[in-house]
Amino acid sequence: MQPVPKDMSKALEIEFGLCDDEFDVVDSDLPIAYNELRHREKIEGSKKVTQSWRMKERMKTVSVALVLCLNVGVDPPDVVKTTPCARLECWIDPLAQSPQKALEAIGANLQKQYERWQPRARYKQTLDPTVEEVKKLCTSLRRNAKEERVLFHYNGHGVPKPTVNGEIWVFNKSYTQYIPLSIYDLQTWMGSPSIYVYDCSHAGVIVDLFRQFSLQRESESEAVNGKSVTSNTSSTVKHCIQLAACGANELLPMNSELPADLFTSCLTTPIKIALKWYVLQNTSKLVPGLTQDLVDKVPGMLNDRRTMLGELNWIFTAITDTIAWNTLPRDLFQRLFRQDLLVASLFRNFLLAERIMRSYNCTPISGPTLPRTYQHPMWQAWDLALDLCLRQLPKLLEDESAVFQHSPFFTEQLTAFDVWLKYGAESRAPPEQLPIVLQVLLSQVHRLRALELLGRFLDLGPWAVSLALSVGIFPYVLKLLQSNARELRPLLVFIWAKILSVDSSCQADLVKDNGHKYFLSVLADPYMPAKQKTMAAFVLAMMVNEYRQGQEAALQGSVVAICLEQLTDSSPLLRHWLALCLAKVWTNFDSARWCGVRDTAHEKLYKLLTDPEPEVRAAAVYALGTFISNVSEKSDHATSIDLGVGMQLVHVAQDGSPLVRKELVVAFGGLVSHFETQFAVAATQLIEDEKLRERTPAILTGEAPASATSVAPRPPATPGSAFAASMESLELPSSSSSRIPRAMSSNAISNMSLKNNVYTNVWKSLLQLAVDPETQVSDMARCLVNLVKSKVTTNSKPRYMPNTTNSSHSAPSSPSNKYISVGTPPQLSSVFEESTDQKRESPSRSSIVLNPQSSYTYSAQFSRSRKMYDKGPNMIEDKDDDKDIKGQAQNISTEFFEWSCKHFVQPIMRLSDEEDSESNSYLQRNFRFDRNTQVKEEAREEQVKAGFNRLDNEIFVNRNVGVPSVIKFHPYESELAVADKDGVAFWDWEQGPKLGYLSNGNPRHTRITSLEYINAHDNTLLMCGSDDGCVKIWRDYNSESDIELVTAFQAVSEMLPLNRGSGLVSYWEQHTGMLLTSGDVRFIRIWDSQKEFKVQDIPTGADSCVTCMASDMSGRSLLIAGCGDGTVRLFDRRLAPTECRVMTLREHTRWVVKVHLQKGTEGKIVTASNSGDLRFWDPRFTESVRCMNLQSSFTSVDIHPRADVLACGSMNQYIGVYNQSGDTLSTIKYHDGFIGQRIGAITSLAFHPYRVKLAAGSSDSYISVYCTSLRRS
């Protein structure tokens, strides 16, 4: 085969309009339709994880017993002290003054040290006490503390070590004997909850025996009360905490450089002992001239973070908190470090005690037992902080003008946290700096950066929010709401949105602390960006969600007015959440509802019913639904408002988004529940009107000339009677019954009185929704229909109706501008059938009738063998069934609000997978784009040679499940979609195997008439259109397990009953995201896939159906429609509907089977009719420029969009392949692989969009794919 010269290729492209303007459009620039979150995931809320951060019971240590057994001057007999020996008790030398004064001074000092941690507690000292004094003290404190915690501090430096029987020592009255005091008795006096501190040698003995005594006590209680108590959950053990200075066989350190009560010093004066101990270590040599006397002079106050001493205390708190949080189990951390301020302080200091005392071979013990922490890496950070601070000490003490240089500790820790955030994930260990971030929030210097980092951490997911709450972040961010700093507003709003998205129980804290005022001010701030306003609206919505105090507080803050003022904001997400916030404010709250009435809230929300964003429209319907579903008593004014809202909602029934229609059914549920009787009367009245109506059939043919319609005359009819007749009977239609429209136009409501009009039109909308192609919509609507049905059944006595062969015939009217007829469903039997999971059915296509005078349309003819509202012949009403129906109707709900909340649960600041260049999705997408480019390039040579090559080489043939009605090539994959009546089969035309089969779930007697690949350049979706006007879009369509219905809607709802109809005709524009639909109707409806909304109805002006369509991809304004009467009509979409038909081409005399617009600015219009003629038109003239009479008749024609080749299929069992000059390239009559078997009558033809491949389907269910021959013709 000789190559074609490049100049000749170019000439051919120009001559036949084969220039590919799509090569100028990069795949990555093409819009992706039906790929929003509402399409990719179920509309349900996130799984709520039970939050354990909030303490079920907060405690306070309200009483402290200080028991000192020192016996100053007398050493206990069982301890041999070294010389020199540690002597300081509470930093006082007891030998420096008289024993009694020393004892009193030590007691007073110990009380001061404890008061620093808990100044409001009640302190009682007992110095060198007797058993009775201890008993009196403990019982008194427990009595006063009630259910709060009591602390028992025991210093046993002047008495013998505890005994193995669980006894500590006190004195007799004359101090001549040591008297044992049983821990068992002490437990009895102290009760629980309590905390015990034992500063004595062998203190570990007490801890071990304490638990044994607790278990013994529980056993005795069980024996007395006869109740089983699990030892592991013993209340005494669980609510009692113990801190012991050393192990069961260890002595306290006697180093003279240390205080004798080293353990007590660590617990009550941690910074002082930490500085002393630092000096004793070798690391202190890094600071020359540092002595113990010098560290006693560290300037500042512990509670002033600007001073050296205060900053060291701040750093120490952050480090010990961090060690505990990273080491302890979460529940234990909560109990010890967040439940009680004094306990938290003691345990922080206990970590220091473990580190210091282990260096002297002494092991402090706690109950509950803590993991070892003395070698935690954070202690090195503490040592570094001490180095940097103490290095400045000599200069600060010498020079009063010297300025203290603050430690870089917190800055460095925030930097470490920042690094973790760049690479952190749920699967990794949590950041150990999180408790430090909490401490940093206390500082104005670091607060802004800390909040920013905290927000980034919370954005990682619910697990991060839970971690932050468990570390104790909540009271800090709650307190910060009192700040007036504007720079903190965006950060705080974001943080609160994240917190409330995970734990909605925080709403009570917000209301209690008047935190809602902060978010109301943010929402009302005209200078605040929409993003922050959206989060503020979300926070307010969560605050009022099912919480009356929150609703009242928000209402007092004028939340309704604030939200209404901004409903016209340009941000869709803000409009979405403003509507949801309003909905939650007035849910079951009459005061807020009437506030909305005064502000005409419902009227302002009407504008959102046509919002370009489906989520906003759904939110508006949700808000209006809660507005009319208020449970309060209805006055005439309230009823009038509710019915007005209901009237507005009727128009939403035709919305293209299932998300909106689901909310509409729920909203209608509120109306039905309040006005059951009125709806029952409206339904009954339609039945009564039907009995007054006589019907005479009229037939409309699909191929009538453009100037005439064949309609038989009929007598006048009462409006609504046809609709009621279809409701009167319930017999399933026979195979010969007429095919009727699934749903009717929502354009024209009869002029009745207001109330009856509302009930009637809402009722008809419900019937329409009850056969919605989206199952969740139809299931919920059926519940409401059945509720009304049960009401009518209750009000009318069932009676036996004999069978009759006479059927009532009715048919829809022609569309009229005078009426807006809310559609009735095509198959009412499925609506009222007892089983809600019955498959939707539609009557067959034969025997069609039409009544042009009827203002109502209805679906089918029924035998009067069964009354719709009767239980049936000779049946007794089942009251239990009615109760079940009412219960189901009352439980109609969606998770739209919860699903909307997921936006804030999931990461917001992180790049999406499509934007992240390292994600699998991004790499896969790039691979698909590269593949697409390769396919286009490979096909170019085929396209150029196609005009003079044979096209009869059969490369694929197989038998399909059913007779092919539509065939479609995937543009970039070797996939061929073949639609039969009920589903779509998928074949690999290169390799041969069947890839899968999709059952479209059509109603009975309907068929698929349209297929479109959507987003074929990326993740492909399949659109199936059926002749009842329904469109369904599928994802993973050739996978049996993962197949998913993305969306479904009624693309065209006024289908005319024709003898021969085209069904639903569609044309997909990937460049614009527009779906053009028409068919057995008198208009072309254009849907915007991004908005999921009808954007334009173009009247065709023809009295026959539309059979095919094409549009101008480059100009995006020219629309061409072929009609059943042989006319070809051109429309300019930019013009008004009454002016947009710019030309009508009338040279064809019969059904137009194909219209095609050649590529390029000079492209001709090519049309073909089933009479066998092919015509070329210049869009500027009404007469064809060329005509080719190729065959006697066509059943199917396709023209390659990029190559000079077209194919015509015939009922005479052959396919003719031609170029656009009229030359015959090949004639196909036989299957190559079937020993000369003749092909069947051709039912469908389709060219590959790029490659020169032709697919053909025939009436014998065989499908074939042909390619160009290997030799020149």
PDB file of N, CA and C in Angstrom, residues 4-15 19 944:
ATOM      1  N   VAL A   4       0.081   7.930   1.412  1.00  0.00           N
ATOM      2  CA  VAL A   4      -0.620   9.083   0.843  1.00  0.00           C
ATOM      3  C   VAL A   4       0.217  10.328   1.065  1.00  0.00           C
ATOM      4  N   PRO A   5       0.445  11.124   0.045  1.00  0.00           N
ATOM      5  CA  PRO A   5       1.214  12.367   0.242  1.00  0.00           C
ATOM      6  C   PRO A   5       0.552  13.268   1.265  1.00  0.00           C
ATOM      7  N   LYS A   6       1.398  13.979   1.995  1.00  0.00           N
ATOM      8  CA  LYS A   6       0.866  14.839   3.055  1.00  0.00           C
ATOM      9  C   LYS A   6      -0.047  15.924   2.516  1.00  0.00           C
ATOM     10  N   ASP A   7       0.326  16.492   1.333  1.00  0.00           N
ATOM     11  CA  ASP A   7      -0.526  17.554   0.801  1.00  0.00           C
ATOM     12  C   ASP A   7      -1.882  17.019   0.375  1.00  0.00           C
ATOM     13  N   MET A   8      -1.883  15.775  -0.109  1.00  0.00           N
ATOM     14  CA  MET A   8      -3.162  15.161  -0.492  1.00  0.00           C
ATOM     15  C   MET A   8      -4.013  14.892   0.745  1.00  0.00           C
ATOM     16  N   SER A   9      -3.356  14.437   1.849  1.00  0.00           N
ATOM     17  CA  SER A   9      -4.085  14.206   3.107  1.00  0.00           C
ATOM     18  C   SER A   9      -4.736  15.487   3.579  1.00  0.00           C
ATOM     19  N   LYS A  10      -3.975  16.568   3.459  1.00  0.00           N
ATOM     20  CA  LYS A  10      -4.524  17.840   3.924  1.00  0.00           C
ATOM     21  C   LYS A  10      -5.691  18.276   3.041  1.00  0.00           C
ATOM     22  N   ALA A  11      -5.535  18.040   1.739  1.00  0.00           N
ATOM     23  CA  ALA A  11      -6.598  18.421   0.817  1.00  0.00           C
ATOM     24  C   ALA A  11      -7.882  17.655   1.097  1.00  0.00           C
ATOM     25  N   LEU A  12      -7.717  16.359   1.404  1.00  0.00           N
ATOM     26  CA  LEU A  12      -8.894  15.552   1.720  1.00  0.00           C
ATOM     27  C   LEU A  12      -9.573  16.047   2.988  1.00  0.00           C
ATOM     28  N   GLU A  13      -8.763  16.410   3.948  1.00  0.00           N
ATOM     29  CA  GLU A  13      -9.319  16.899   5.208  1.00  0.00           C
ATOM     30  C   GLU A  13     -10.130  18.177   4.982  1.00  0.00           C
ATOM     31  N   ILE A  14      -9.602  19.050   4.157  1.00  0.00           N
ATOM     32  CA  ILE A  14     -10.298  20.314   3.914  1.00  0.00           C
ATOM     33  C   ILE A  14     -11.559  20.083   3.088  1.00  0.00           C
ATOM     34  N   GLU A  15     -11.419  19.206   2.053  1.00  0.00           N
ATOM     35  CA  GLU A  15     -12.539  18.959   1.150  1.00  0.00           C
ATOM     36  C   GLU A  15     -13.748  18.395   1.870  1.00  0.00           C
ATOM     37  N   CYS A  19     -11.119  17.974   9.378  1.00  0.00           N
ATOM     38  CA  CYS A  19     -10.182  18.549  10.347  1.00  0.00           C
ATOM     39  C   CYS A  19     -10.694  18.265  11.754  1.00  0.00           C
ATOM     40  N   VAL A 944      -7.183   9.036   6.856  1.00  0.00           N
ATOM     41  CA  VAL A 944      -6.825   9.610   5.560  1.00  0.00           C
ATOM     42  C   VAL A 944      -7.037   8.606   4.432  1.00  0.00           C
TER      43      VAL A 944
END
